[in-house]
mmCIF file of C-alpha atoms in Angstrom:
data_model
loop_
_atom_site.group_PDB
_atom_site.id
_atom_site.type_symbol
_atom_site.label_atom_id
_atom_site.label_comp_id
_atom_site.label_asym_id
_atom_site.label_seq_id
_atom_site.Cartn_x
_atom_site.Cartn_y
_atom_site.Cartn_z
ATOM 1 C CA MET A 286 15.802 40.921 80.821
ATOM 2 C CA THR A 287 18.640 43.286 81.562
ATOM 3 C CA ILE A 288 21.838 44.163 79.773
ATOM 4 C CA ASP A 289 25.210 43.888 81.504
ATOM 5 C CA THR A 290 26.643 47.367 81.137
ATOM 6 C CA GLY A 291 29.969 46.146 82.458
ATOM 7 C CA SER A 292 30.611 44.283 79.200
ATOM 8 C CA ALA A 293 30.472 47.119 76.694
ATOM 9 C CA GLY A 294 26.728 47.471 77.207
ATOM 10 C CA TRP A 295 25.279 44.694 75.118
ATOM 11 C CA VAL A 296 25.802 41.352 76.852
ATOM 12 C CA PRO A 297 22.389 40.144 78.081
ATOM 13 C CA ASP A 298 22.048 38.507 81.485
ATOM 14 C CA SER A 299 20.822 35.373 79.708
ATOM 15 C CA CYS A 300 24.213 34.890 78.017
ATOM 16 C CA THR A 301 25.747 31.534 78.966
ATOM 17 C CA LEU A 302 29.291 32.486 77.971
ATOM 18 C CA PRO A 303 31.405 32.483 81.144
ATOM 19 C CA THR A 304 31.626 35.983 82.585
ATOM 20 C CA ALA A 305 35.417 35.973 82.336
ATOM 21 C CA ALA A 306 35.217 35.287 78.580
ATOM 22 C CA GLN A 307 32.619 37.964 77.797
ATOM 23 C CA PRO A 308 35.046 40.922 77.505
ATOM 24 C CA MET A 309 37.145 38.953 74.995
ATOM 25 C CA ARG A 310 34.052 38.209 72.881
ATOM 26 C CA VAL A 311 33.009 41.845 72.997
ATOM 27 C CA GLU A 312 36.521 42.810 71.845
ATOM 28 C CA GLU A 313 36.262 40.322 68.965
ATOM 29 C CA PHE A 314 32.978 41.863 67.850
ATOM 30 C CA ASP A 315 34.377 45.382 68.248
ATOM 31 C CA ARG A 316 37.343 44.457 66.050
ATOM 32 C CA PHE A 317 35.008 42.869 63.474
ATOM 33 C CA PHE A 318 32.718 45.914 63.485
ATOM 34 C CA ALA A 319 35.656 48.335 63.183
ATOM 35 C CA ASP A 320 37.539 46.421 60.499
ATOM 36 C CA SER A 321 34.742 44.990 58.378
ATOM 37 C CA VAL A 322 31.427 46.847 58.598
ATOM 38 C CA GLN A 323 30.875 49.228 55.694
ATOM 39 C CA ARG A 324 27.463 50.328 56.960
ATOM 40 C CA ALA A 325 24.622 49.190 59.178
ATOM 41 C CA VAL A 326 20.905 49.397 58.442
ATOM 42 C CA ARG A 327 18.118 48.701 60.916
ATOM 43 C CA ALA A 328 15.841 46.756 58.580
ATOM 44 C CA ASP A 329 13.124 46.570 61.241
ATOM 45 C CA ARG A 330 12.724 46.365 65.011
ATOM 46 C CA THR A 331 14.096 42.843 65.173
ATOM 47 C CA ARG A 332 16.715 42.911 62.409
ATOM 48 C CA LEU A 333 20.034 44.662 61.956
ATOM 49 C CA ASP A 334 21.768 44.339 58.591
ATOM 50 C CA LEU A 335 25.532 44.780 58.429
ATOM 51 C CA PHE A 336 27.148 45.333 55.050
ATOM 52 C CA ILE A 337 30.607 43.809 55.429
ATOM 53 C CA ASP A 338 33.698 43.264 53.321
ATOM 54 C CA ALA A 339 33.508 39.967 51.412
ATOM 55 C CA ALA A 340 36.869 38.922 52.848
ATOM 56 C CA ALA A 341 35.438 39.270 56.368
ATOM 57 C CA GLU A 342 32.515 36.896 55.866
ATOM 58 C CA ALA A 343 34.418 33.917 57.295
ATOM 59 C CA VAL A 344 35.228 35.892 60.443
ATOM 60 C CA GLY A 345 31.598 36.992 60.707
ATOM 61 C CA ARG A 346 30.351 33.436 60.301
ATOM 62 C CA ASP A 347 32.755 32.203 62.973
ATOM 63 C CA LEU A 348 31.669 34.889 65.439
ATOM 64 C CA ALA A 349 28.009 34.258 64.641
ATOM 65 C CA ALA A 350 28.353 30.511 65.216
ATOM 66 C CA ARG A 351 30.073 31.017 68.550
ATOM 67 C CA GLU A 352 27.598 33.687 69.624
ATOM 68 C CA THR A 353 24.569 31.483 69.004
ATOM 69 C CA GLU A 354 26.127 28.858 71.284
ATOM 70 C CA CYS A 355 25.846 31.205 74.283
ATOM 71 C CA CYS A 356 22.988 33.496 73.189
ATOM 72 C CA SER A 357 20.675 31.192 71.297
ATOM 73 C CA PHE A 358 18.068 33.889 70.681
ATOM 74 C CA PHE A 359 20.288 35.426 67.963
ATOM 75 C CA THR A 360 19.779 34.312 64.374
ATOM 76 C CA PHE A 361 22.536 35.191 61.927
ATOM 77 C CA SER A 362 22.393 34.746 58.166
ATOM 78 C CA PHE A 363 24.584 35.881 55.298
ATOM 79 C CA GLU A 364 24.050 36.717 51.651
ATOM 80 C CA PRO A 365 26.355 37.991 48.936
ATOM 81 C CA THR A 366 26.013 41.554 47.659
ATOM 82 C CA ALA A 367 27.673 43.426 44.818
ATOM 83 C CA GLY A 368 30.041 45.112 47.266
ATOM 84 C CA GLY A 369 30.702 42.284 49.711
ATOM 85 C CA SER A 370 28.392 40.401 52.034
ATOM 86 C CA LEU A 371 25.302 41.182 54.037
ATOM 87 C CA MET A 372 25.174 39.861 57.597
ATOM 88 C CA HIS A 373 21.636 39.749 58.989
ATOM 89 C CA ILE A 374 21.264 39.757 62.769
ATOM 90 C CA ASP A 375 17.773 38.858 63.945
ATOM 91 C CA VAL A 376 16.343 38.636 67.450
ATOM 92 C CA PRO A 377 12.884 37.897 68.822
ATOM 93 C CA ALA A 378 10.873 40.927 69.962
ATOM 94 C CA THR A 379 11.684 40.088 73.583
ATOM 95 C CA HIS A 380 15.377 40.832 72.905
ATOM 96 C CA ILE A 381 15.100 44.109 70.979
ATOM 97 C CA GLU A 382 17.085 45.960 73.646
ATOM 98 C CA VAL A 383 20.031 43.648 72.958
ATOM 99 C CA LEU A 384 19.833 44.423 69.236
ATOM 100 C CA ASP A 385 19.566 48.137 70.069
ATOM 101 C CA ALA A 386 22.781 47.844 72.081
ATOM 102 C CA VAL A 387 24.546 45.940 69.280
ATOM 103 C CA GLU A 388 23.502 48.626 66.793
ATOM 104 C CA SER A 389 24.879 51.323 69.092
ATOM 105 C CA ARG A 390 28.136 49.410 69.445
ATOM 106 C CA VAL A 391 28.485 49.054 65.671
ATOM 107 C CA GLY A 392 27.995 52.793 65.288
ATOM 108 C CA ALA A 393 30.535 53.549 67.988
ATOM 109 C CA VAL A 394 33.383 51.466 66.583
ATOM 110 C CA SER A 395 32.816 50.977 62.834
ATOM 111 C CA ARG A 396 34.642 52.936 60.175
#
């Protein structure tokens, strides 16, 4: 598997979202990461945990639902925390490089 570096570095070749729509999705995630992520923790090789504002959970759930339609290897789950919500992003071991790229993107654009 390879990563399409033309789409902010984290869109896998296996993504079924039309190529023309990929930059818009990346922008949506960038905006979500920048506006809502308080901190990110790499829980293990196959999981990235994003601590997000509680008010942003609906946006996160919407993005997660749409992302799993085109990249079905992602698993997203949410749980409440004292300071907001926790968004878990899980991938199978065969897609760790995608999660690595997502983690890098979060670090590049989050507050």
